[in-house]
Amino acid sequence: MSVSSRLNRVTVVCCAVAVGLVATALIVDQQPFAGSSPAAEVVEASSAQARVPGKALDVIAPASGASTSVEVSRRLFTSSPVAVLADPADAEAQRVAVATATGLGAPVLLDGPDAPAELARLKASTVLTFGSTQKVLHARAVPVDDTRAAAEVTRLRGDVDPSPEDLGVIVLSTSAQADAAAVATARSAGAHVLEAAGADPRTSPEAAAYIAEHPGDPVLALGTPFAEVSYPLEAVRKGLKQPSGGYLALGDRLYTAMYGHPGAPQLGVLGEQGVRASVRRVERLARKYRRVTDRTVVPTFEIIATVASSSPGKDKDYSTETSIAKLEPMIDAAQKAGVYVVLDLQPGRTDFLTQAKRYRSLLERPNVGLALDPEWRLKRKQKHLAQIGSVSVAEVNRTSAWLADLTREKALPQKLFVLHQFSLAMIKDRSRLNTSHPELATVIHVDGSGPQGAKQGTWKTLRRGAPADVGWGWKNFIDEDSPMLNVPQTWRKVRPHPDLVTYQ
C-alpha cells in the first residue's frame, strides 16, 4: 500500500483578545506563571501544522516513554507555536499537561534529552511546562493545578475550537493510559487512536472494525510489542477470518478432534469409517461439547499425513508419506462441512520442515493447520518403538517460520500449529520455542495415555514452565485410557480447560 505524503493543515489558533493596545509579549526562559489577571494576558496568533507520515506502517520503538512522545510529535507535526512539556517522573504533572495540550490542540512532550531539539523543530514560541523540567527556550512554568492550567488554556486559545480535522492516520497503543503523552499528541494532530491488547488489533472488535473501514490510513504503532503487527493489520483489512468466524484461531473456541488416517482403523477413530461417516461422527462429538461449554466448538479432523513405519521405505526415512490425492477427498469434505483439519507429521529420520513442504498445496487452504509429532522423529540409526523420538526446538522453529511465511504470503487466516508431547525430553530446549508468529496459534498437545492420575500428572508437568502464549490440547485414548473420561468429565476435570480435545 502506498501512501502519498500530504500536508494537512490543522488550525490550532492560540490567541487571546488584547486588553487595551495590541502588545507583543516576549516570553523568557522558565518565566513563572503570572496568573490570569488582564495584565498577564498574552497575545499570540498562529497555527499548528500537522502532516501525514509517508510510511504505510511505522513502528515507533524508542528507549523510553519520553522518546515516544517526541517521536509521535516528529512524525505528525511540522510546526506548532505552542507546545507542552511535562516531568516524566511526576504522574500528576503529566495528567494536567495532557489535559492542557488537549485543550490547546498542541503536542505534549515528556521531558528528556530529545525534547529541546523537538521544541526547536516545532518552532514553539510558547512552551508550557508542568513539574520539574529542564530549561528550554520560551518556557512558561504553570502550576500543577487544574484551575490554573484551564485559565492558561483560555488565555491562549480564546474562543477558538481546538478540535483538529481528521488527519487520516491511525495510531495503535497497547494502553492509551500508559502512552498518555504520545496519545494526546496524536489526537491533537487529528489522528485516530486505537487500543489493541497484546499489540494485536485482531483482539479488539472496535480496532479491527475501524482499521477495516479505513484501509488506506497509514498506521503509527507505539512500542516494540507491535514489531509483528503488519500481518494482523493485513488480516483485518482483508477480512482474513477463520472458517468458524473471527480472526484468531484460539481464545473463545474449542476444537474437538478425531485423530487417525483414512482407511486405517488401527491408527485411530478417524480411520474407522468412510469420509461422510467421519464428518457425521465428528459433528456429533462437537454437539456433545456444545452442551457443556459456551465456547464456539469447532469439529476437527487430525489426519496423520505421514505415518511412522517399521521399514525404511524407498527413501529410507522410516515414514510413509501419504499422497495429496489420497488426502484430498477427506479434506474437501471437511472444508465443505465446516470441519477444521490438522495435518499430523510422523517424519522418522527426515525432518519436519521437509515433510511439511510436501503438503504445501493443502496448507494453503484456510481450514488446514499443521501438527508435529516428535515421538516419531528419529535420529540416524534409530528405529521406531525402540525409544521415544525427540526434536530440537530449532527444527520446530524453522518449521513454524516457514508455515507463518506461507500463511502471510497466501493471505490466509491464522493457523493452528500443534506440537504433540508427553515428556519434556521430546522437545529439547522448549523454553526457546518461538510463539511470536501472529500467523500461527501454537498449541502444545498433551498426549499421555493410561490411568487418569498419570495423565493429570503429565498435564501438570508439561504446563509447568511452558512458553508464553500457547494453547493446550488434551487427548482421550479410547482403548488405552483407564478409564477414558466422557465429555462432561473431560470438561470438568481437565483444568484449565483445553483448547483442543482429541480422540484416538
Coordinates of C-alpha atoms in Angstrom, one line a residue:
M1 CA 0.0 0.0 0.0
S2 CA 1.4 3.3 -1.0
V3 CA 0.5 6.4 1.0
S4 CA 1.2 9.7 -0.6
S5 CA 2.5 12.3 1.8
R6 CA 0.3 15.3 2.1
L7 CA 0.3 18.3 4.3
N8 CA -2.9 18.6 6.2
R9 CA -3.2 22.0 7.8
V10 CA -4.8 21.6 11.2
T11 CA -5.6 25.0 12.6
V12 CA -5.0 25.3 16.2
V13 CA -5.4 29.0 17.0
C14 CA -3.6 30.1 20.1
C15 CA -4.7 33.6 20.7
A16 CA -6.4 36.0 23.1
V17 CA -8.1 39.3 22.7
A18 CA -5.6 42.0 23.7
V19 CA -6.6 44.3 26.6
G20 CA -6.2 47.9 25.5
L21 CA -3.5 48.4 22.9
V22 CA -2.1 45.4 20.9
A23 CA 1.1 44.3 22.6
T24 CA 3.8 41.8 21.8
A25 CA 4.7 39.6 24.7
L26 CA 8.2 38.2 24.9
I27 CA 8.4 35.1 27.0
V28 CA 11.7 34.4 28.7
D29 CA 13.2 31.1 29.8
Q30 CA 11.2 29.5 32.6
Q31 CA 9.0 32.5 33.1
P32 CA 7.0 32.0 36.2
F33 CA 3.2 31.7 36.0
A34 CA 1.7 35.1 36.1
G35 CA -1.9 34.3 37.0
S36 CA -5.0 35.2 35.0
S37 CA -5.2 38.9 35.5
P38 CA -5.7 41.1 32.5
A39 CA -2.2 42.4 32.7
A40 CA -0.9 38.9 32.3
E41 CA -2.8 38.2 29.1
V42 CA -0.5 37.1 26.3
V43 CA -1.5 37.8 22.7
E44 CA -0.2 35.1 20.2
A45 CA -1.9 34.3 16.9
S46 CA -0.6 31.4 14.9
S47 CA -1.5 27.9 13.9
A48 CA -0.1 24.4 14.2
Q49 CA 0.5 22.3 11.1
A50 CA 0.0 18.5 11.1
R51 CA 1.1 16.1 8.5
V52 CA 0.5 12.5 7.3
P53 CA 3.5 10.3 7.6
G54 CA 5.0 8.8 4.4
K55 CA 5.2 5.2 5.7
A56 CA 2.2 2.9 5.5
L57 CA 3.3 1.3 8.8
D58 CA 5.7 2.8 11.2
V59 CA 6.5 1.1 14.5
I60 CA 7.9 3.5 17.0
A61 CA 10.2 1.7 19.3
P62 CA 12.3 4.2 21.3
A63 CA 14.1 3.6 24.5
S64 CA 11.6 5.4 26.8
G65 CA 8.1 6.8 27.0
A66 CA 9.6 10.3 26.8
S67 CA 11.1 9.4 23.5
T68 CA 7.8 8.0 22.3
S69 CA 6.0 11.4 22.7
V70 CA 8.8 13.1 20.9
E71 CA 8.7 10.6 18.0
V72 CA 5.0 11.0 17.6
S73 CA 5.3 14.8 17.5
R74 CA 8.1 14.5 15.0
R75 CA 6.0 12.3 12.7
L76 CA 2.7 14.1 12.9
F77 CA 3.6 17.8 13.3
T78 CA 5.6 20.1 11.0
S79 CA 5.3 23.0 13.4
S80 CA 3.4 24.2 16.5
P81 CA 3.7 27.7 18.1
V82 CA 2.5 26.3 21.4
A83 CA 3.8 23.1 23.0
V84 CA 3.6 21.5 26.4
L85 CA 6.4 19.9 28.4
A86 CA 5.9 17.6 31.4
D87 CA 8.0 16.0 34.1
P88 CA 8.2 12.3 33.2
A89 CA 8.6 11.3 36.8
D90 CA 5.5 13.2 38.0
A91 CA 2.2 11.5 37.2
E92 CA 0.1 14.4 38.3
A93 CA 2.1 16.9 36.2
Q94 CA 1.7 14.6 33.2
R95 CA -2.1 14.4 33.8
V96 CA -2.5 18.1 33.9
A97 CA -0.1 18.6 31.0
V98 CA -2.1 16.2 28.8
A99 CA -5.4 17.9 29.6
T100 CA -3.8 21.3 28.8
A101 CA -2.3 20.1 25.5
T102 CA -5.7 18.6 24.6
G103 CA -7.4 21.8 25.3
L104 CA -5.0 23.7 23.1
G105 CA -4.7 21.1 20.3
A106 CA -0.9 21.1 20.8
P107 CA 1.7 18.5 21.2
V108 CA 2.8 17.4 24.7
L109 CA 6.3 16.0 25.3
L110 CA 7.7 14.2 28.2
D111 CA 10.9 15.9 29.2
G112 CA 14.1 14.1 28.1
P113 CA 17.2 14.5 26.1
D114 CA 15.4 14.8 22.8
A115 CA 12.8 17.3 24.0
P116 CA 14.7 20.6 23.4
A117 CA 15.6 19.7 19.8
E118 CA 12.0 18.8 19.1
L119 CA 10.6 22.0 20.6
A120 CA 13.1 23.9 18.4
R121 CA 12.0 21.9 15.3
L122 CA 8.3 22.7 16.1
K123 CA 9.3 26.4 16.3
A124 CA 7.4 26.6 19.6
S125 CA 7.4 30.2 20.8
T126 CA 5.4 29.3 23.9
V127 CA 6.3 26.2 25.9
L128 CA 4.1 25.5 28.9
T129 CA 6.0 23.4 31.5
F130 CA 4.5 21.3 34.2
G131 CA 6.5 19.9 37.1
S132 CA 10.3 19.8 37.2
T133 CA 11.7 20.1 33.7
Q134 CA 15.0 21.2 32.1
K135 CA 15.4 24.8 31.0
V136 CA 14.1 25.3 27.4
L137 CA 13.6 28.3 25.3
H138 CA 10.3 30.2 25.6
A139 CA 9.3 28.2 28.7
R140 CA 6.4 29.3 30.9
A141 CA 6.1 27.3 34.1
V142 CA 2.5 26.6 35.0
P143 CA 1.5 25.3 38.5
V144 CA 0.3 21.7 38.5
D145 CA -3.3 22.8 39.2
D146 CA -6.4 22.1 37.0
T147 CA -7.9 25.6 37.6
R148 CA -4.7 27.5 36.7
A149 CA -4.0 25.2 33.7
A150 CA -7.5 25.8 32.4
A151 CA -7.1 29.5 32.8
E152 CA -3.9 29.3 30.7
V153 CA -5.8 27.3 28.0
T154 CA -8.5 30.0 27.9
R155 CA -5.9 32.8 27.7
L156 CA -4.1 31.2 24.8
R157 CA -7.0 29.7 23.0
G158 CA -9.7 32.2 23.4
D159 CA -13.0 31.1 21.9
V160 CA -11.4 29.0 19.1
D161 CA -12.3 25.3 19.0
P162 CA -9.1 23.3 19.2
S163 CA -10.6 20.2 17.6
P164 CA -8.4 19.2 14.7
E165 CA -9.5 18.0 11.3
D166 CA -9.3 14.2 10.7
L167 CA -5.8 13.6 9.7
G168 CA -6.5 10.2 8.2
V169 CA -3.8 8.5 10.4
I170 CA -4.3 5.6 12.8
V171 CA -2.2 5.3 16.0
L172 CA -2.1 2.0 17.8
S173 CA -1.3 1.7 21.5
T174 CA -1.4 -1.2 23.9
S175 CA -2.5 1.2 26.6
A176 CA -3.7 4.8 26.0
Q177 CA -3.1 5.5 29.7
A178 CA 0.5 4.3 29.6
D179 CA 1.1 6.2 26.4
A180 CA -0.8 9.2 27.6
A181 CA 1.5 11.9 26.2
A182 CA 2.1 10.3 22.9
V183 CA -1.7 9.6 22.5
A184 CA -2.6 13.2 23.4
T185 CA -0.1 14.5 20.8
A186 CA -1.5 12.1 18.2
R187 CA -5.1 13.3 18.9
S188 CA -4.0 16.9 18.8
A189 CA -2.7 16.3 15.3
G190 CA -6.0 14.7 14.2
A191 CA -5.0 11.0 14.3
H192 CA -7.4 8.3 15.4
V193 CA -6.1 6.4 18.4
L194 CA -7.0 2.7 18.9
E195 CA -6.1 0.4 21.8
A196 CA -5.0 -3.1 21.0
A197 CA -4.4 -5.5 23.8
G198 CA -1.4 -7.7 23.3
A199 CA -0.4 -5.4 20.4
D200 CA -2.8 -7.2 18.1
P201 CA -5.7 -5.3 16.6
R202 CA -7.5 -8.6 15.9
T203 CA -8.2 -8.9 19.7
S204 CA -10.3 -5.7 19.7
P205 CA -13.6 -5.7 17.7
E206 CA -13.6 -1.9 17.8
A207 CA -10.0 -1.6 16.5
A208 CA -10.5 -4.2 13.8
A209 CA -13.7 -2.6 12.5
Y210 CA -12.1 0.8 12.3
I211 CA -9.0 -0.4 10.5
A212 CA -11.1 -2.4 8.1
E213 CA -13.2 0.7 7.3
H214 CA -10.1 2.8 6.7
P215 CA -7.7 0.6 4.7
G216 CA -5.7 3.5 3.2
D217 CA -4.9 5.2 6.5
P218 CA -1.2 4.9 7.5
V219 CA -0.5 3.4 10.9
L220 CA 1.8 4.5 13.7
A221 CA 2.3 1.8 16.3
L222 CA 3.6 2.7 19.7
G223 CA 6.3 0.3 21.1
T224 CA 8.2 -2.8 20.4
P225 CA 5.3 -5.1 21.1
F226 CA 4.0 -4.1 17.7
A227 CA 7.0 -5.4 15.9
E228 CA 4.9 -8.1 14.2
V229 CA 1.8 -6.1 13.6
S230 CA 1.9 -6.0 9.8
Y231 CA 0.2 -9.4 9.4
P232 CA -2.7 -8.6 11.9
L233 CA -3.3 -5.3 10.1
E234 CA -3.5 -7.2 6.8
A235 CA -5.8 -9.8 8.3
V236 CA -8.4 -7.2 9.4
R237 CA -8.1 -5.1 6.3
K238 CA -8.6 -8.2 4.0
G239 CA -11.1 -9.9 6.3
L240 CA -8.9 -13.0 6.8
K241 CA -11.3 -14.7 9.2
Q242 CA -11.4 -18.3 10.5
P243 CA -13.9 -20.6 8.7
S244 CA -15.7 -20.7 12.1
G245 CA -15.7 -16.9 12.3
G246 CA -13.4 -14.4 14.0
Y247 CA -9.8 -13.5 13.2
L248 CA -8.0 -15.7 15.8
A249 CA -7.8 -19.5 15.9
L250 CA -7.8 -19.7 19.8
G251 CA -9.5 -17.7 22.5
D252 CA -13.2 -18.2 22.6
R253 CA -13.3 -21.6 20.8
L254 CA -12.7 -25.3 21.4
Y255 CA -11.6 -27.8 18.8
T256 CA -13.0 -31.3 19.2
A257 CA -11.0 -33.6 17.0
M258 CA -11.0 -37.2 15.7
Y259 CA -7.4 -38.5 15.1
G260 CA -6.3 -41.1 12.6
H261 CA -5.6 -42.0 9.0
P262 CA -8.1 -42.6 6.2
G263 CA -8.8 -46.3 5.9
A264 CA -6.6 -47.4 8.8
P265 CA -8.7 -48.1 11.9
Q266 CA -5.7 -49.3 13.8
L267 CA -4.3 -45.7 13.7
G268 CA -7.3 -44.0 15.3
V269 CA -11.0 -43.3 15.2
L270 CA -10.8 -41.2 12.0
G271 CA -10.0 -44.3 10.0
E272 CA -12.8 -46.4 11.4
Q273 CA -15.4 -45.3 8.8
G274 CA -15.6 -43.6 5.5
V275 CA -15.4 -39.8 4.8
R276 CA -19.1 -39.0 5.1
A277 CA -19.5 -41.1 8.2
S278 CA -16.4 -39.4 9.7
V279 CA -18.0 -36.0 9.1
R280 CA -21.2 -37.0 10.8
R281 CA -19.3 -38.6 13.7
V282 CA -17.2 -35.5 14.4
E283 CA -20.2 -33.3 14.2
R284 CA -21.9 -35.5 16.9
L285 CA -18.8 -35.1 19.0
A286 CA -18.9 -31.3 18.7
R287 CA -22.6 -31.2 19.7
K288 CA -21.8 -33.1 22.9
Y289 CA -19.2 -30.4 23.8
R290 CA -21.6 -27.6 23.0
R291 CA -23.8 -28.9 25.9
V292 CA -21.0 -28.3 28.4
T293 CA -19.4 -25.0 27.2
D294 CA -20.3 -21.7 25.8
R295 CA -17.3 -21.6 23.6
T296 CA -17.5 -21.9 19.8
V297 CA -17.0 -25.6 19.2
V298 CA -15.2 -26.5 16.0
P299 CA -15.4 -30.0 14.7
T300 CA -11.9 -31.1 13.6
F301 CA -10.0 -33.9 11.8
E302 CA -6.4 -34.5 12.8
I303 CA -5.2 -36.6 9.8
I304 CA -1.9 -38.5 10.0
A305 CA -0.4 -37.4 6.7
T306 CA 3.0 -39.1 7.2
V307 CA 2.8 -42.4 9.1
A308 CA 5.7 -43.8 11.1
S309 CA 6.9 -47.1 9.5
S310 CA 8.8 -50.1 10.8
S311 CA 10.5 -50.4 7.4
P312 CA 12.8 -47.7 5.9
G313 CA 10.9 -47.5 2.5
K314 CA 12.5 -46.3 -0.7
D315 CA 13.6 -43.0 0.8
K316 CA 14.9 -44.8 3.9
D317 CA 13.3 -42.4 6.3
Y318 CA 11.0 -44.8 8.1
S319 CA 8.0 -42.7 7.3
T320 CA 5.2 -43.3 4.8
E321 CA 4.2 -40.1 3.1
T322 CA 0.5 -40.2 2.0
S323 CA -0.2 -38.7 -1.4
I324 CA -2.1 -35.5 -1.6
A325 CA -4.6 -37.2 -3.9
K326 CA -5.4 -39.7 -1.2
L327 CA -5.9 -37.0 1.4
E328 CA -8.0 -34.6 -0.7
P329 CA -11.4 -36.4 -0.5
M330 CA -11.4 -36.1 3.3
I331 CA -10.1 -32.6 3.3
D332 CA -12.6 -31.5 0.6
A333 CA -15.5 -33.0 2.6
A334 CA -14.2 -31.3 5.8
Q335 CA -14.0 -27.9 4.2
K336 CA -17.5 -28.2 2.8
A337 CA -18.9 -29.3 6.2
G338 CA -17.1 -26.6 8.2
V339 CA -14.7 -29.1 9.7
Y340 CA -11.2 -27.8 10.6
V341 CA -8.2 -30.1 9.5
V342 CA -4.8 -30.5 11.1
L343 CA -2.2 -32.5 9.2
D344 CA -0.1 -34.6 11.5
L345 CA 3.6 -35.4 10.6
Q346 CA 5.5 -38.5 11.9
P347 CA 8.7 -37.9 10.0
G348 CA 11.0 -40.8 11.0
R349 CA 14.6 -40.0 10.0
T350 CA 13.7 -37.0 7.8
D351 CA 12.9 -33.6 9.3
F352 CA 9.5 -31.9 9.9
L353 CA 10.1 -29.0 7.5
T354 CA 10.9 -31.3 4.6
Q355 CA 7.7 -33.2 5.1
A356 CA 5.6 -30.0 5.7
K357 CA 6.7 -28.7 2.4
R358 CA 5.3 -31.8 0.6
Y359 CA 1.8 -30.7 1.7
R360 CA 2.1 -27.0 0.8
S361 CA -0.9 -27.1 -1.5
L362 CA -3.1 -28.4 1.3
L363 CA -1.7 -26.0 3.9
E364 CA -2.7 -23.2 1.5
R365 CA -6.3 -23.9 2.4
P366 CA -7.8 -21.6 5.1
N367 CA -9.1 -24.6 7.1
V368 CA -5.9 -26.6 7.3
G369 CA -3.3 -26.4 10.1
L370 CA -0.2 -28.4 11.0
A371 CA 0.8 -30.8 13.8
L372 CA 4.3 -32.1 14.6
D373 CA 4.6 -35.4 16.4
P374 CA 8.2 -35.6 17.9
E375 CA 7.5 -39.1 19.3
W376 CA 8.1 -40.3 15.7
R377 CA 11.1 -38.1 14.9
L378 CA 14.2 -40.4 14.7
K379 CA 17.9 -39.7 14.8
R380 CA 20.3 -41.6 12.5
K381 CA 20.3 -45.4 13.2
Q382 CA 17.2 -45.1 15.4
K383 CA 14.1 -47.1 14.8
H384 CA 10.5 -46.6 15.9
L385 CA 9.4 -48.1 19.2
A386 CA 13.0 -48.7 20.3
Q387 CA 12.9 -45.3 22.0
I388 CA 10.8 -42.2 22.2
G389 CA 11.7 -39.8 19.5
S390 CA 12.5 -36.1 20.0
V391 CA 13.2 -32.9 18.1
S392 CA 15.3 -29.8 18.7
V393 CA 13.4 -26.6 19.2
A394 CA 15.5 -25.1 16.3
E395 CA 13.8 -27.5 13.9
V396 CA 10.4 -26.7 15.3
N397 CA 11.1 -23.0 15.0
R398 CA 12.3 -23.4 11.4
T399 CA 9.0 -25.3 10.6
S400 CA 6.8 -22.7 12.3
A401 CA 8.6 -19.8 10.5
W402 CA 8.0 -21.5 7.1
L403 CA 4.3 -22.1 7.9
A404 CA 4.0 -18.5 9.1
D405 CA 5.6 -17.1 5.9
L406 CA 3.2 -19.3 3.8
T407 CA 0.2 -18.1 5.8
R408 CA 1.2 -14.5 5.2
E409 CA 2.2 -15.0 1.6
K410 CA -1.1 -16.6 0.7
A411 CA -3.2 -14.1 2.8
L412 CA -4.7 -16.9 4.9
P413 CA -6.3 -16.6 8.4
Q414 CA -4.3 -17.6 11.4
K415 CA -3.5 -21.3 11.5
L416 CA -3.3 -23.9 14.3
F417 CA 0.3 -25.1 14.8
V418 CA 0.1 -28.2 17.1
L419 CA 3.0 -29.8 19.0
H420 CA 2.4 -33.3 20.4
Q421 CA 4.2 -34.0 23.7
F422 CA 4.0 -36.4 26.6
S423 CA 7.5 -35.9 28.1
L424 CA 9.8 -32.9 28.4
A425 CA 12.6 -34.6 26.6
M426 CA 10.5 -34.8 23.4
I427 CA 11.1 -31.1 22.6
K428 CA 14.6 -30.1 23.5
D429 CA 15.1 -26.5 24.9
R430 CA 11.3 -26.0 24.7
S431 CA 11.7 -22.7 26.6
R432 CA 13.2 -21.2 23.3
L433 CA 10.1 -22.1 21.3
N434 CA 9.1 -19.2 19.1
T435 CA 5.5 -18.4 19.7
S436 CA 5.6 -14.8 18.4
H437 CA 4.3 -15.5 14.8
P438 CA 0.9 -13.8 14.6
E439 CA 0.1 -16.0 11.7
L440 CA 0.1 -19.1 14.0
A441 CA -1.7 -20.2 17.1
T442 CA 0.6 -22.6 18.8
V443 CA -0.9 -25.5 20.8
I444 CA 1.0 -28.0 23.0
H445 CA -1.0 -31.2 22.8
V446 CA -0.5 -33.4 25.9
D447 CA -0.7 -37.0 24.6
G448 CA -0.2 -39.2 27.7
S449 CA -2.3 -42.3 27.9
G450 CA -3.2 -44.7 30.8
P451 CA -4.6 -44.1 34.3
Q452 CA -6.2 -40.7 34.9
G453 CA -3.9 -39.9 37.7
A454 CA -0.8 -40.3 35.5
K455 CA -2.4 -38.3 32.7
Q456 CA -3.1 -35.4 35.1
G457 CA 0.4 -35.6 36.3
T458 CA 1.7 -35.3 32.8
W459 CA -0.6 -32.4 32.1
K460 CA 0.7 -30.5 35.1
T461 CA 4.4 -31.3 34.3
L462 CA 4.2 -30.2 30.7
R463 CA 2.3 -27.0 31.7
R464 CA 5.0 -26.0 34.2
G465 CA 7.5 -23.6 32.7
A466 CA 5.8 -23.7 29.3
P467 CA 6.4 -20.9 26.8
A468 CA 4.1 -18.0 26.9
D469 CA 1.1 -17.5 24.5
V470 CA 0.4 -21.2 23.8
G471 CA -2.9 -23.1 23.8
W472 CA -3.3 -26.5 25.2
G473 CA -4.6 -29.8 23.9
W474 CA -5.8 -33.0 25.7
K475 CA -6.1 -36.4 24.2
N476 CA -8.6 -39.1 25.2
F477 CA -7.4 -42.6 24.2
I478 CA -10.5 -44.7 23.7
D479 CA -8.7 -48.0 24.2
E480 CA -5.6 -47.1 26.3
D481 CA -7.0 -44.8 29.0
S482 CA -8.2 -46.4 32.1
P483 CA -10.9 -45.2 32.3
M484 CA -11.4 -42.7 29.4
L485 CA -13.1 -39.5 30.5
N486 CA -16.5 -38.8 29.0
V487 CA -17.4 -35.4 27.6
P488 CA -18.7 -33.8 30.9
Q489 CA -15.8 -35.3 32.8
T490 CA -13.3 -34.0 30.4
W491 CA -14.6 -30.5 30.7
R492 CA -14.9 -30.7 34.4
K493 CA -11.7 -32.4 35.4
V494 CA -9.1 -31.0 32.9
R495 CA -8.2 -27.6 34.1
P496 CA -7.6 -25.1 32.9
H497 CA -9.9 -26.0 30.0
P498 CA -8.1 -27.2 26.9
D499 CA -8.4 -25.5 23.6
L500 CA -8.2 -28.8 21.7
V501 CA -9.6 -32.2 22.7
T502 CA -8.6 -35.1 20.5
Y503 CA -9.9 -38.7 20.4
Q504 CA -7.7 -41.5 19.3

